[in-house]
């Protein structure tokens, strides 16, 4: 006889959603006996990083114990559920460029479009000479939306020619998996912010949550399992997890470009001041080198993100994250120096979200996946910049921990929360 399981998942990002999905797909899941309830604080799922990330998947990502499983599951999920159309799953090429934007180049860029509609002038000589340093065949011919004149180097990521890089549209992926989990029998409650885990040394008992539509505190009792998958808020729900948040801004362009994910290292002229900052009277800009990332995305988009900042602490909920428009405009100004196509493309979103980081001894450590010292209390959080890549693997392993008592599909003992006294 199977014992009745009454499971609550805290958080409806990619980790909570894939966990709910794989629980409903586990051979031992019996909807007549077991209950799976996911509580999400925001008005909808994927309200945080899971809806606002880039969506790159790579066999060369980390941690090594989790990546191969999760990369394979992404391919399987896409094959089973029509992921290519539904959430834009596809293979993508990936590399990094080194670019140098000279003063001369910059002043050419800032000249108005001439009568022939040509905004970009011919190569200045010095750029022509420098261009010779770059092997022509190195920068792929179909990466035609990056300006070759500023590129000084190109390195392909992963092993050349291997199909070890792919992508999904993270918002569509997360919302689709959440829908499939609900079709499989999981109950999703939004506007439900968990305020207290009710546990003892010997087990879990229940959770309290704030129903944000009625402002009432509600309680779910008789739980057998609580899985905390609250992303950067995991440390708020369960302080000993030491998972916290780091803000990052991003921009989505409406543009159809060849499928490349491009990491950059751009050297800017010393007098470079982004236009929006110059307009506000700013005379100096202390960034000589920047390294924003840009990913072509399915559905006619490109996604760009810049460096993280710690100016504003993590707010109470994902729908209260503050967006500093100037940071988004900085990213736009960087890409305008290396891509005329992006410089001309309409921007359809300027956004921010928080990366979930597991910090131990002042250092970023791997995600926490598995049991805690309290029986029935589990954690799946702290995926830093690879939570989209590692979502399905995490969900699958959590379903095995719950129904089989151990992680079977991969050896993730290095990510066991008990190792960190959680
Ligand atoms: C700019 C940027 C780019 C990225 N690009 C990539 C990429 O290309 N590839 C990749 O693999 N990863 C990428 N990531 C990382 C990835 O986005 C994250 O690792 C992943 O989304 C984390 O998922 P999560 O479910 O743990 O957290 P979240 O998405 O933050 O979800 C947590 C959820 O929990 C909810 N919650 C919080 N507190 C409570 C509570 N008390 N009660 C109920 N619910 C609660 C929140 O509202 C939220 O919806 C990127 C991240 C950033 C910031
Ligand atoms: C899992 O990996 C750890 C090292 O991270 C190792 O010590 C352990 O023996 C492995 N377990 C199994 C079952 O292979």
XYZ file of C-alpha atoms and ligand atoms in Angstrom:
489
model
C 0.000 0.000 0.000
C 1.307 3.414 -1.000
C 1.181 6.016 1.751
C -0.872 9.113 0.973
C 1.303 12.103 0.032
C 0.133 15.663 0.486
C 2.747 17.862 -1.202
C 3.095 21.649 -1.326
C 5.519 23.357 -3.722
C 6.449 26.946 -2.810
C 7.095 29.013 -5.957
C 5.876 28.916 -9.559
C 9.077 29.655 -11.454
C 10.675 27.104 -13.750
C 11.892 24.996 -10.815
C 8.513 24.761 -9.057
C 6.720 24.175 -12.357
C 9.022 21.417 -13.646
C 8.893 19.787 -10.199
C 5.081 19.777 -10.327
C 5.202 18.431 -13.893
C 7.535 15.516 -13.146
C 5.656 14.647 -9.942
C 2.472 14.242 -12.015
C 4.407 12.110 -14.560
C 6.035 9.851 -11.985
C 4.848 6.193 -12.237
C 3.988 6.206 -8.521
C 1.817 9.321 -8.738
C -1.796 8.384 -8.079
C -4.122 11.374 -8.359
C -6.772 9.595 -6.299
C -4.352 9.285 -3.404
C -1.779 12.070 -3.661
C -2.219 15.851 -3.703
C 0.214 18.328 -5.288
C -0.434 22.015 -4.613
C 1.832 24.748 -5.973
C 1.615 28.159 -4.285
C 2.834 31.186 -6.242
C 3.021 34.622 -4.639
C 2.678 36.635 -7.853
C -0.560 36.948 -9.857
C 0.822 34.491 -12.434
C 3.540 31.861 -12.846
C 6.925 32.778 -14.389
C 6.715 36.277 -12.882
C 10.390 36.352 -11.875
C 13.635 35.302 -13.576
C 11.948 32.286 -15.176
C 9.882 34.618 -17.363
C 12.628 37.173 -17.964
C 15.778 35.090 -18.529
C 17.584 34.560 -21.815
C 16.819 30.871 -22.254
C 20.180 29.531 -23.393
C 20.797 25.793 -22.851
C 24.297 24.351 -23.033
C 25.962 21.017 -22.411
C 28.919 23.138 -21.341
C 26.905 24.795 -18.522
C 27.284 23.904 -14.819
C 27.018 22.068 -12.444
C 28.379 19.035 -14.318
C 26.385 16.589 -12.175
C 23.075 18.022 -13.393
C 23.640 19.516 -16.851
C 23.675 16.401 -19.131
C 20.409 15.064 -17.660
C 18.642 18.396 -17.930
C 19.907 19.124 -21.441
C 18.574 15.740 -22.584
C 15.214 16.252 -20.842
C 14.780 19.587 -22.645
C 15.091 17.731 -25.956
C 12.656 15.030 -24.774
C 10.074 17.516 -23.512
C 10.263 19.442 -26.781
C 9.784 16.229 -28.798
C 6.862 15.068 -26.657
C 4.948 18.329 -26.423
C 5.765 20.158 -29.650
C 8.205 22.444 -27.870
C 9.635 23.854 -31.100
C 6.356 25.625 -31.808
C 5.109 25.943 -28.269
C 8.164 27.356 -26.515
C 10.661 27.896 -29.314
C 13.023 25.013 -28.550
C 15.810 24.947 -31.136
C 19.524 24.456 -31.612
C 21.568 27.649 -31.709
C 25.171 28.549 -32.423
C 27.076 30.328 -29.734
C 30.306 32.251 -29.451
C 31.981 35.318 -28.092
C 33.302 38.412 -29.807
C 35.959 40.845 -28.810
C 35.174 44.260 -30.214
C 36.904 47.602 -30.188
C 34.836 50.704 -30.866
C 37.147 53.587 -31.729
C 36.318 57.295 -31.291
C 36.223 57.631 -35.030
C 33.838 54.732 -35.431
C 31.611 56.120 -32.719
C 31.406 59.549 -34.347
C 30.499 57.876 -37.629
C 27.763 55.951 -35.873
C 26.333 59.108 -34.424
C 26.082 60.848 -37.798
C 22.566 61.060 -39.132
C 21.390 58.769 -41.894
C 22.419 60.179 -45.306
C 20.157 60.644 -48.316
C 20.745 57.061 -49.471
C 19.462 55.847 -46.129
C 22.901 54.594 -45.235
C 23.646 55.155 -41.582
C 26.994 53.364 -41.661
C 30.017 54.910 -43.274
C 32.834 53.118 -44.995
C 35.550 51.646 -42.892
C 38.011 54.157 -41.493
C 41.547 53.022 -42.368
C 42.652 52.068 -38.910
C 39.682 49.781 -38.557
C 40.466 48.233 -41.915
C 43.969 47.441 -40.734
C 42.748 45.972 -37.482
C 40.151 43.929 -39.294
C 42.982 42.146 -41.049
C 43.958 40.663 -37.687
C 40.757 38.709 -37.633
C 40.681 35.626 -39.809
C 37.812 36.226 -42.161
C 36.484 32.697 -41.905
C 36.507 32.954 -38.144
C 33.486 35.198 -37.808
C 30.706 33.109 -39.358
C 29.296 34.605 -42.542
C 25.705 34.172 -41.368
C 26.361 36.156 -38.190
C 25.503 39.124 -40.357
C 23.917 41.300 -37.689
C 27.195 42.112 -35.926
C 29.341 44.829 -37.508
C 32.543 43.162 -38.768
C 34.417 46.457 -38.661
C 34.577 46.503 -34.870
C 35.193 42.803 -34.312
C 38.756 41.876 -33.316
C 38.177 38.262 -32.385
C 35.641 35.473 -32.393
C 35.622 32.230 -30.439
C 32.981 29.573 -30.828
C 31.550 28.220 -27.576
C 31.375 24.495 -26.893
C 32.918 22.111 -29.385
C 32.670 23.438 -32.960
C 30.009 21.726 -35.011
C 28.678 19.730 -32.032
C 25.045 20.201 -31.146
C 25.720 21.177 -27.580
C 23.887 24.512 -27.422
C 20.134 25.071 -27.678
C 17.537 27.501 -26.402
C 13.967 27.907 -25.282
C 11.817 30.951 -24.748
C 11.800 30.779 -20.935
C 8.416 32.428 -20.395
C 6.654 30.165 -22.884
C 8.509 27.120 -21.574
C 7.632 27.770 -17.930
C 3.979 28.637 -18.543
C 3.560 25.587 -20.832
C 5.097 23.199 -18.316
C 2.896 24.740 -15.600
C -0.149 24.084 -17.786
C 0.923 20.492 -18.468
C 1.453 19.945 -14.724
C -2.088 21.157 -14.059
C -3.451 18.885 -16.767
C -1.592 16.070 -15.002
C -3.401 16.778 -11.734
C -1.380 19.436 -9.875
C -3.281 22.346 -8.339
C -1.777 25.819 -8.904
C -2.770 28.733 -6.647
C -1.504 32.196 -7.627
C -1.511 35.312 -5.405
C -0.617 32.895 -2.598
C 2.474 34.080 -0.741
C 3.795 31.546 1.763
C 4.494 33.334 5.056
C 5.344 30.402 7.328
C 6.491 26.806 7.098
C 5.068 24.824 10.012
C 7.624 22.146 10.847
C 9.083 20.298 13.813
C 12.304 18.335 14.194
C 10.500 15.183 13.152
C 8.628 16.428 10.106
C 6.501 18.961 8.305
C 2.976 19.833 9.288
C 1.706 22.630 7.089
C 2.164 26.067 5.564
C 0.561 29.433 6.080
C 0.100 31.746 3.141
C -1.236 35.202 2.497
C -4.038 35.197 -0.042
C -3.174 38.475 -1.771
C -6.632 38.798 -3.347
C -8.480 38.731 0.018
C -5.591 39.743 2.318
C -6.344 36.758 4.525
C -3.890 34.329 6.058
C -4.793 30.776 5.037
C -3.418 27.461 6.202
C -2.840 24.117 4.548
C -2.406 21.303 7.094
C -1.626 17.586 7.114
C 1.236 17.935 4.682
C 3.730 15.144 4.153
C 6.113 17.214 1.990
C 7.058 20.844 1.388
C 9.344 21.679 -1.528
C 10.768 25.196 -1.351
C 11.441 26.379 -4.913
C 11.063 30.109 -4.365
C 14.096 31.179 -6.408
C 15.827 34.212 -4.844
C 13.114 34.352 -2.170
C 14.077 30.894 -0.875
C 16.218 32.507 1.836
C 13.184 34.503 3.008
C 11.028 31.385 3.281
C 13.815 29.206 4.702
C 16.669 31.417 6.011
C 19.113 28.562 6.610
C 19.155 27.829 2.865
C 21.143 31.039 2.357
C 19.684 31.563 -1.106
C 19.395 35.228 -2.018
C 18.861 37.465 -5.049
C 20.930 39.641 -7.366
C 19.170 42.009 -9.771
C 19.861 42.033 -13.512
C 18.291 44.131 -16.259
C 17.486 42.978 -19.760
C 16.012 44.198 -23.007
C 13.983 42.414 -25.672
C 14.240 43.609 -29.289
C 11.675 42.918 -31.961
C 13.970 41.689 -34.710
C 14.481 38.602 -36.835
C 18.175 37.670 -36.906
C 20.110 34.449 -37.523
C 20.205 32.105 -34.493
C 23.328 33.001 -32.562
C 23.956 33.587 -28.887
C 26.797 36.073 -28.614
C 28.848 36.883 -25.548
C 30.809 40.104 -25.911
C 33.768 42.013 -24.654
C 33.456 45.527 -26.030
C 36.098 48.218 -25.579
C 34.463 51.634 -25.745
C 36.197 54.941 -26.480
C 37.281 56.803 -23.358
C 34.810 59.631 -23.973
C 31.864 57.316 -24.535
C 28.689 58.523 -22.805
C 25.408 56.762 -23.704
C 23.067 59.149 -25.478
C 20.310 58.991 -22.835
C 22.878 59.867 -20.171
C 24.384 62.704 -22.224
C 20.869 64.115 -22.615
C 20.527 64.130 -18.840
C 23.719 66.193 -18.634
C 26.088 63.362 -17.695
C 29.547 64.178 -19.049
C 31.536 61.120 -18.070
C 30.804 57.430 -18.114
C 33.220 55.239 -16.263
C 32.903 52.142 -18.344
C 35.723 51.544 -20.776
C 34.884 47.870 -21.206
C 31.514 46.176 -21.140
C 30.452 42.590 -21.697
C 26.728 42.381 -22.400
C 25.193 39.248 -23.930
C 22.781 38.973 -26.818
C 20.728 35.948 -27.872
C 18.705 35.723 -31.043
C 15.419 34.153 -29.988
C 12.571 32.330 -31.663
C 9.365 34.240 -32.405
C 11.200 37.214 -33.966
C 13.080 38.454 -30.920
C 16.558 39.119 -29.635
C 17.315 39.205 -25.915
C 20.098 41.266 -24.367
C 21.297 41.499 -20.792
C 23.986 43.442 -19.020
C 25.781 43.231 -15.711
C 23.960 42.667 -12.422
C 23.660 45.391 -9.768
C 22.929 45.429 -6.056
C 21.354 48.895 -5.881
C 17.901 47.702 -4.813
C 17.350 44.773 -2.410
C 14.960 41.961 -3.318
C 11.354 43.219 -2.947
C 8.579 41.241 -1.246
C 7.233 39.712 -4.459
C 8.196 39.303 -8.127
C 5.545 41.746 -9.340
C 7.188 44.494 -7.242
C 10.626 44.319 -8.893
C 11.812 47.821 -9.839
C 13.107 48.475 -13.334
C 15.750 51.182 -13.716
C 15.210 52.267 -17.302
C 18.657 53.880 -17.589
C 20.310 50.473 -17.062
C 18.263 49.040 -19.940
C 19.171 52.023 -22.104
C 22.854 51.435 -21.301
C 22.551 47.914 -22.726
C 20.841 49.323 -25.829
C 23.612 51.894 -26.272
C 26.326 49.203 -26.054
C 24.732 47.065 -28.740
C 24.179 50.077 -30.967
C 27.987 50.343 -31.235
C 28.428 46.787 -32.560
C 25.193 46.097 -34.448
C 23.423 48.433 -36.880
C 20.574 45.923 -37.048
C 19.954 46.126 -33.296
C 20.475 49.896 -33.296
C 17.512 50.161 -35.679
C 15.292 47.515 -34.069
C 12.269 48.412 -31.929
C 12.605 47.488 -28.243
C 9.586 45.627 -26.948
C 10.549 45.119 -23.300
C 12.801 46.740 -20.726
C 12.801 44.580 -17.629
C 14.594 43.382 -14.508
C 14.597 40.258 -12.368
C 16.627 38.613 -9.611
C 19.067 35.738 -10.059
C 18.759 33.129 -7.290
C 22.165 32.642 -5.660
C 23.195 30.152 -3.015
C 25.915 31.889 -1.014
C 28.204 29.941 1.343
C 31.297 31.399 2.989
C 30.916 34.522 0.870
C 30.973 32.529 -2.344
C 28.432 31.497 -4.936
C 27.869 27.750 -4.560
C 25.896 25.318 -6.697
C 22.130 24.960 -6.450
C 20.559 23.094 -3.528
C 18.535 20.098 -4.687
C 17.092 17.496 -2.321
C 16.295 16.789 1.334
C 16.961 19.019 4.334
C 17.627 18.007 7.944
C 13.851 18.144 8.535
C 12.145 15.036 7.115
C 9.618 16.027 4.424
C 11.146 19.479 3.920
C 12.945 19.759 0.559
C 14.761 22.528 -1.290
C 15.277 23.086 -5.027
C 16.784 26.549 -5.451
C 19.853 28.676 -6.121
C 20.367 27.928 -9.819
C 22.174 31.232 -10.587
C 22.429 31.860 -14.323
C 21.589 28.286 -15.430
C 18.115 27.695 -13.992
C 16.432 27.434 -17.394
C 19.004 24.919 -18.604
C 18.771 22.974 -15.316
C 15.023 23.226 -14.659
C 13.832 19.912 -16.135
C 16.666 17.912 -14.522
C 15.900 19.482 -11.154
C 12.186 18.735 -11.472
C 12.827 15.138 -12.490
C 15.247 14.535 -9.602
C 12.851 16.113 -7.101
C 10.064 13.767 -8.261
C 12.412 10.819 -7.689
C 13.411 12.058 -4.236
C 9.725 12.345 -3.299
C 8.373 9.081 -4.729
C 11.464 6.822 -4.790
C 13.305 8.246 -1.784
C 16.439 8.903 -3.831
C 17.647 10.744 -6.919
C 17.991 8.069 -9.619
C 18.609 9.846 -12.925
C 21.809 11.591 -11.851
C 24.252 11.599 -8.960
C 23.675 15.009 -7.401
C 25.085 14.210 -3.963
C 27.252 17.338 -4.308
C 24.065 19.458 -4.336
C 22.454 17.768 -1.290
C 21.170 20.548 1.025
C 22.111 18.478 4.099
C 25.762 18.885 3.170
C 25.266 22.581 3.881
C 23.300 21.978 7.134
C 20.036 23.136 5.523
C 19.198 38.331 -16.751
C 19.121 36.843 -16.586
C 19.356 36.001 -17.672
C 19.308 34.614 -17.534
N 19.530 33.808 -18.606
C 19.512 32.459 -18.461
C 19.768 31.603 -19.569
O 19.993 32.048 -20.683
N 19.784 30.250 -19.352
C 19.561 29.704 -18.129
O 19.609 28.487 -17.984
N 19.273 30.505 -17.062
C 19.257 31.856 -17.203
N 19.007 32.659 -16.122
C 18.790 32.036 -14.807
C 17.353 31.604 -14.588
O 16.490 32.637 -14.979
C 17.093 31.276 -13.121
O 18.104 30.453 -12.601
C 15.752 30.558 -12.958
O 14.735 31.266 -13.616
C 15.403 30.374 -11.516
O 14.154 29.757 -11.433
P 13.408 29.600 -10.049
O 12.139 28.890 -10.322
O 14.355 29.025 -9.055
O 13.181 31.112 -9.554
P 12.134 32.223 -10.029
O 11.933 32.245 -11.470
O 12.535 33.472 -9.339
O 10.778 31.696 -9.413
C 10.539 31.718 -8.027
C 9.058 31.952 -7.832
O 8.758 31.835 -6.457
C 7.779 32.786 -6.133
N 7.820 33.043 -4.713
C 8.762 33.726 -4.034
N 8.482 33.770 -2.715
C 7.323 33.075 -2.567
C 6.513 32.773 -1.437
N 6.852 33.189 -0.206
N 5.365 32.081 -1.637
C 5.021 31.667 -2.891
N 5.765 31.926 -3.987
C 6.906 32.627 -3.828
C 8.159 33.973 -6.981
O 7.066 34.848 -7.170
C 8.646 33.345 -8.265
O 7.632 33.222 -9.235
C 19.033 34.045 -16.261
C 18.767 34.891 -15.170
C 18.820 36.272 -15.324
C 18.551 37.132 -14.128
C 28.166 10.208 -6.298
O 29.219 11.127 -6.429
C 30.020 11.276 -5.266
C 31.035 12.370 -5.559
O 30.388 13.571 -5.849
C 30.676 9.970 -4.904
O 31.405 10.108 -3.701
C 29.614 8.871 -4.750
O 30.232 7.624 -4.554
C 28.713 8.817 -5.965
N 27.604 7.894 -5.711
C 27.254 6.934 -6.551
C 26.096 6.091 -6.140
O 27.816 6.732 -7.609
